[in-house]
XYZ file of C-alpha atoms in Angstrom:
343
model
C -23.398 17.301 -30.780
C -21.695 17.331 -27.374
C -23.121 17.821 -23.904
C -26.562 19.402 -23.703
C -26.860 22.741 -21.893
C -28.887 22.992 -18.671
C -32.675 22.873 -19.040
C -32.342 21.769 -22.693
C -35.498 19.653 -22.746
C -37.582 22.340 -21.049
C -36.276 25.041 -23.389
C -36.945 22.935 -26.490
C -40.492 22.114 -25.373
C -41.273 25.752 -24.708
C -39.859 26.943 -28.031
C -41.867 24.293 -29.872
C -45.023 25.283 -27.996
C -44.566 28.964 -28.827
C -43.738 28.252 -32.485
C -46.927 26.225 -32.951
C -49.180 28.671 -31.102
C -51.718 30.984 -32.733
C -50.131 34.067 -31.162
C -48.985 36.920 -33.380
C -45.407 36.928 -34.664
C -44.548 39.811 -32.327
C -45.871 37.879 -29.329
C -44.043 34.711 -30.387
C -40.737 36.522 -30.823
C -41.070 38.249 -27.451
C -41.601 34.826 -25.879
C -38.609 33.393 -27.745
C -36.370 36.071 -26.245
C -37.608 35.194 -22.763
C -36.891 31.498 -23.312
C -33.500 32.006 -24.955
C -32.174 33.989 -22.003
C -32.018 30.683 -20.120
C -29.832 29.281 -22.883
C -27.693 32.359 -23.523
C -27.572 34.981 -20.728
C -27.538 37.837 -23.224
C -27.623 41.562 -22.549
C -29.050 42.447 -25.953
C -30.511 40.716 -28.968
C -32.417 41.224 -32.198
C -34.468 39.050 -34.515
C -34.729 40.354 -38.063
C -36.451 39.097 -41.196
C -34.845 39.300 -44.615
C -36.016 41.555 -47.430
C -34.282 39.703 -50.308
C -35.252 42.261 -52.938
C -33.767 45.221 -51.098
C -30.867 43.262 -49.609
C -31.751 44.371 -46.110
C -33.090 43.211 -42.768
C -36.233 44.400 -41.006
C -36.333 44.179 -37.211
C -39.165 42.175 -35.681
C -37.936 42.585 -32.105
C -34.820 44.052 -30.469
C -33.914 44.399 -26.797
C -31.023 45.961 -24.915
C -29.401 48.025 -27.688
C -28.835 51.782 -27.616
C -30.214 54.121 -30.261
C -27.033 54.094 -32.352
C -27.002 50.301 -32.627
C -30.712 50.221 -33.421
C -30.080 52.599 -36.316
C -27.151 50.462 -37.446
C -29.286 47.302 -37.466
C -31.261 48.745 -40.396
C -28.235 49.866 -42.376
C -26.745 48.263 -45.506
C -23.493 47.830 -43.569
C -25.153 45.550 -41.044
C -26.584 43.401 -43.831
C -23.131 43.175 -45.448
C -21.565 42.162 -42.133
C -24.167 39.434 -41.637
C -23.144 38.054 -45.023
C -19.461 38.445 -44.163
C -19.936 36.357 -41.029
C -20.824 33.436 -43.262
C -24.417 32.948 -42.148
C -25.392 30.691 -45.030
C -27.154 27.332 -45.426
C -23.940 25.441 -44.613
C -22.941 27.638 -41.692
C -26.043 28.705 -39.884
C -24.563 29.632 -36.498
C -21.517 31.743 -35.778
C -19.999 32.903 -32.510
C -18.146 36.177 -32.878
C -14.984 34.470 -31.584
C -15.358 31.735 -34.216
C -16.283 33.931 -37.184
C -14.820 33.293 -40.604
C -13.236 36.740 -40.277
C -11.706 38.099 -37.085
C -13.714 40.475 -34.918
C -11.637 43.557 -35.886
C -12.551 42.932 -39.534
C -16.281 43.118 -38.821
C -17.324 46.766 -39.067
C -20.476 46.205 -37.009
C -18.415 44.791 -34.179
C -15.583 47.318 -34.098
C -17.721 50.399 -34.635
C -20.863 49.574 -32.663
C -21.026 46.427 -30.536
C -17.556 46.389 -28.954
C -17.697 50.087 -27.960
C -21.063 49.378 -26.318
C -19.361 46.877 -23.995
C -20.227 43.569 -25.633
C -17.573 40.865 -25.391
C -19.068 38.131 -27.562
C -22.191 37.187 -29.430
C -23.859 34.650 -31.641
C -25.468 34.987 -35.049
C -28.056 32.472 -36.188
C -29.308 32.272 -39.782
C -32.976 31.306 -40.016
C -34.055 29.160 -42.968
C -37.476 27.887 -44.013
C -38.135 24.229 -44.749
C -37.884 24.926 -48.484
C -34.435 26.482 -48.104
C -35.265 30.203 -48.171
C -33.372 32.414 -45.761
C -36.067 33.966 -43.590
C -33.892 36.156 -41.402
C -31.294 36.177 -38.660
C -31.149 36.134 -34.878
C -28.347 37.854 -32.995
C -27.589 37.712 -29.266
C -24.779 39.709 -27.605
C -23.201 39.198 -24.200
C -20.983 41.259 -21.907
C -19.292 38.125 -20.532
C -16.659 36.211 -22.461
C -17.851 32.842 -21.122
C -21.127 33.155 -23.009
C -22.434 31.958 -25.383
C -21.000 28.495 -24.738
C -20.306 25.996 -27.491
C -23.102 23.803 -26.093
C -25.546 26.706 -26.265
C -24.468 27.447 -29.830
C -25.059 23.875 -30.958
C -28.399 23.595 -29.186
C -29.579 26.899 -30.618
C -28.902 25.387 -34.022
C -31.482 22.695 -33.256
C -34.027 25.335 -32.232
C -33.430 27.604 -35.239
C -35.813 25.788 -37.656
C -38.693 26.163 -35.184
C -37.986 29.870 -34.766
C -37.652 30.300 -38.528
C -41.016 28.662 -39.135
C -42.699 30.968 -36.635
C -41.323 34.188 -38.151
C -41.469 33.164 -41.821
C -43.573 35.927 -43.459
C -44.824 33.491 -46.101
C -46.327 31.326 -43.372
C -48.175 34.328 -41.980
C -49.891 35.043 -45.324
C -50.680 31.395 -46.080
C -53.978 31.732 -44.197
C -55.212 33.980 -47.008
C -55.434 30.918 -49.245
C -58.357 29.609 -47.174
C -60.504 32.414 -48.599
C -60.825 30.422 -51.826
C -61.806 26.928 -50.763
C -61.694 25.586 -54.326
C -58.117 26.777 -54.979
C -55.974 24.133 -56.688
C -52.717 26.121 -56.918
C -51.206 29.249 -55.453
C -48.091 31.336 -54.989
C -46.968 34.422 -53.122
C -46.130 37.260 -55.507
C -43.289 39.539 -54.449
C -42.879 43.233 -55.126
C -40.162 42.459 -57.673
C -42.319 39.991 -59.630
C -40.784 36.806 -58.243
C -42.877 34.030 -56.713
C -42.521 32.079 -53.484
C -44.200 28.749 -52.705
C -47.445 28.957 -50.775
C -47.633 26.346 -48.000
C -50.400 23.845 -48.617
C -50.833 24.479 -52.358
C -48.783 23.444 -55.418
C -47.569 25.910 -58.021
C -48.905 26.016 -61.585
C -47.531 26.860 -65.064
C -49.855 29.886 -65.206
C -48.292 31.231 -62.006
C -44.636 31.163 -62.987
C -42.482 34.309 -62.767
C -43.025 36.557 -65.778
C -46.285 34.892 -66.838
C -49.063 37.003 -68.351
C -51.345 35.920 -65.507
C -49.005 37.234 -62.812
C -48.584 40.475 -64.754
C -52.366 40.853 -64.823
C -52.494 40.000 -61.107
C -50.016 42.772 -60.292
C -51.930 45.226 -62.474
C -55.181 44.345 -60.732
C -53.766 45.685 -57.449
C -52.258 48.813 -59.000
C -55.070 50.928 -57.561
C -54.342 49.651 -54.044
C -57.344 47.334 -54.134
C -57.168 44.742 -51.323
C -58.367 41.948 -53.602
C -59.332 41.220 -57.189
C -60.570 38.324 -59.306
C -60.586 37.651 -63.021
C -60.547 34.815 -65.523
C -57.677 33.443 -67.543
C -57.447 30.896 -70.318
C -56.724 27.289 -69.442
C -53.223 25.911 -69.172
C -51.646 26.185 -72.643
C -49.119 23.466 -71.771
C -51.889 20.889 -71.415
C -54.061 22.147 -74.249
C -56.828 23.154 -71.837
C -59.208 25.358 -73.839
C -61.377 26.247 -70.872
C -60.984 28.934 -68.218
C -59.582 29.227 -64.718
C -60.294 31.811 -62.056
C -57.501 33.916 -60.597
C -57.998 35.471 -57.171
C -55.493 38.080 -55.983
C -55.330 38.959 -52.268
C -53.049 41.775 -51.154
C -50.741 40.837 -48.290
C -51.604 42.510 -44.967
C -49.608 45.548 -43.870
C -47.885 43.761 -40.973
C -45.803 41.492 -43.234
C -42.585 42.693 -44.918
C -43.254 45.028 -47.821
C -41.570 42.810 -50.404
C -44.492 40.353 -50.150
C -47.160 41.838 -52.377
C -50.027 39.375 -52.815
C -51.272 35.811 -52.653
C -52.362 34.624 -56.089
C -54.707 31.637 -56.235
C -55.907 29.564 -59.190
C -59.243 27.738 -59.009
C -61.943 26.393 -61.346
C -63.841 29.196 -63.135
C -67.177 28.685 -61.430
C -70.466 29.762 -62.993
C -69.849 31.873 -66.121
C -73.516 32.876 -66.631
C -73.373 31.559 -70.210
C -70.835 34.193 -71.268
C -68.720 33.243 -74.283
C -64.976 33.814 -74.648
C -65.602 36.866 -76.861
C -68.101 38.305 -74.387
C -65.629 37.830 -71.531
C -63.010 39.666 -73.585
C -65.415 42.519 -74.292
C -66.348 42.722 -70.613
C -62.683 43.276 -69.802
C -62.660 46.222 -72.206
C -65.965 47.581 -70.866
C -64.443 47.552 -67.379
C -61.621 49.684 -68.801
C -64.229 52.132 -70.124
C -63.763 51.463 -73.815
C -66.341 52.538 -76.425
C -67.865 50.107 -78.915
C -65.844 51.611 -81.758
C -62.556 51.247 -79.888
C -63.425 47.658 -78.980
C -64.281 46.923 -82.611
C -60.973 48.365 -83.837
C -58.988 46.377 -81.284
C -60.762 43.062 -81.849
C -60.967 43.643 -85.613
C -64.720 43.112 -85.780
C -67.579 45.312 -86.957
C -69.073 47.858 -84.504
C -72.516 46.290 -84.974
C -71.031 42.945 -83.898
C -69.726 44.571 -80.731
C -73.160 46.100 -80.122
C -74.751 42.664 -80.460
C -72.267 41.171 -77.996
C -72.994 43.974 -75.522
C -76.744 43.285 -75.772
C -76.119 39.612 -75.012
C -73.891 40.578 -72.059
C -76.580 42.851 -70.600
C -79.133 40.074 -70.811
C -76.876 37.423 -69.283
C -75.872 39.683 -66.373
C -79.387 41.093 -65.948
C -77.890 44.579 -66.173
C -79.876 47.555 -67.581
C -76.722 49.393 -68.732
C -73.177 48.644 -69.872
C -71.848 50.502 -66.829
C -73.745 48.276 -64.427
C -72.716 45.202 -66.448
C -69.070 46.232 -66.093
C -69.469 46.754 -62.337
C -71.116 43.359 -61.861
C -68.521 41.599 -63.998
C -65.689 43.250 -62.081
C -67.122 42.348 -58.689
C -67.778 38.754 -59.731
C -64.514 38.312 -61.632
C -66.411 37.527 -64.840
C -64.014 38.981 -67.390
C -60.733 38.451 -69.200
C -58.285 41.312 -68.494
C -57.157 43.207 -71.564
C -53.542 42.101 -71.065
C -54.581 38.427 -71.226
C -56.676 39.059 -74.313
C -53.629 40.578 -76.003
C -51.423 37.671 -74.912
C -53.593 35.236 -76.891
C -53.324 37.129 -80.180
């Protein structure tokens, strides 16, 4: 890196302070734009987060653009141009004048930014510590002398701090504190993929496509904000016990592709319920009759009736309906999909 730009130390300290603050993402980003104006005297700028499953960008904050450019920022063409600029892990910062393609080849530039009077600009790819692309920052100037090469290089040093602050996964990580006994966790995406959850390891039961994650997605199908249920122990280790799965829907302010935080913890108190009784409770929650349960589990109806009597006693419930409600609220059941997966 060459010569540092003016006020480099002060700018870096302020960006670090904002990134580590407890302010909301919107407040942090607004502060970033204030600080970055000292580094790059921009006339307009936007910070966007990536929606990897829809191949698009969602704007967190934008300043200085007209209505037409704001509409363009949410278009597929803008996303394609960001990719065309070469904003990847090995080339995280690009000045328009230094782009891998010339400015006339960039549709965004020729059709929107240049006609609006911008002379140059800088694009900054934002990556998390685990290598995920979080989003992109763009700043545009009406003066050809900005951004300088020194500002470009220094902004590259600040980019990881900005990325950490706006990383949507970081903003949902606090949900994991709800379950203090959690030993593993992931973030489940709308498309069924998983992302690492800061502070917790992953687990074989929480891998993409697993029966547990399928059950977790189904548990939120009715727009419930949270759910809990039991699953069988890790089949890879021969664990014949149970684990508890807690599913917490992501808050509305994070990008829509992040669906839920899924946590795995010890099962807790099972009230003496056996594996078969936990299976039957899952079917009672689904409203199944004794005969249907018997046909599915290939046991006699009188055996099901006996299990139900034991369940009522163990849950201190006067009826099967109340037993189902209590089991659902306490997460004391095996979902039907997990029962099927063991057969």
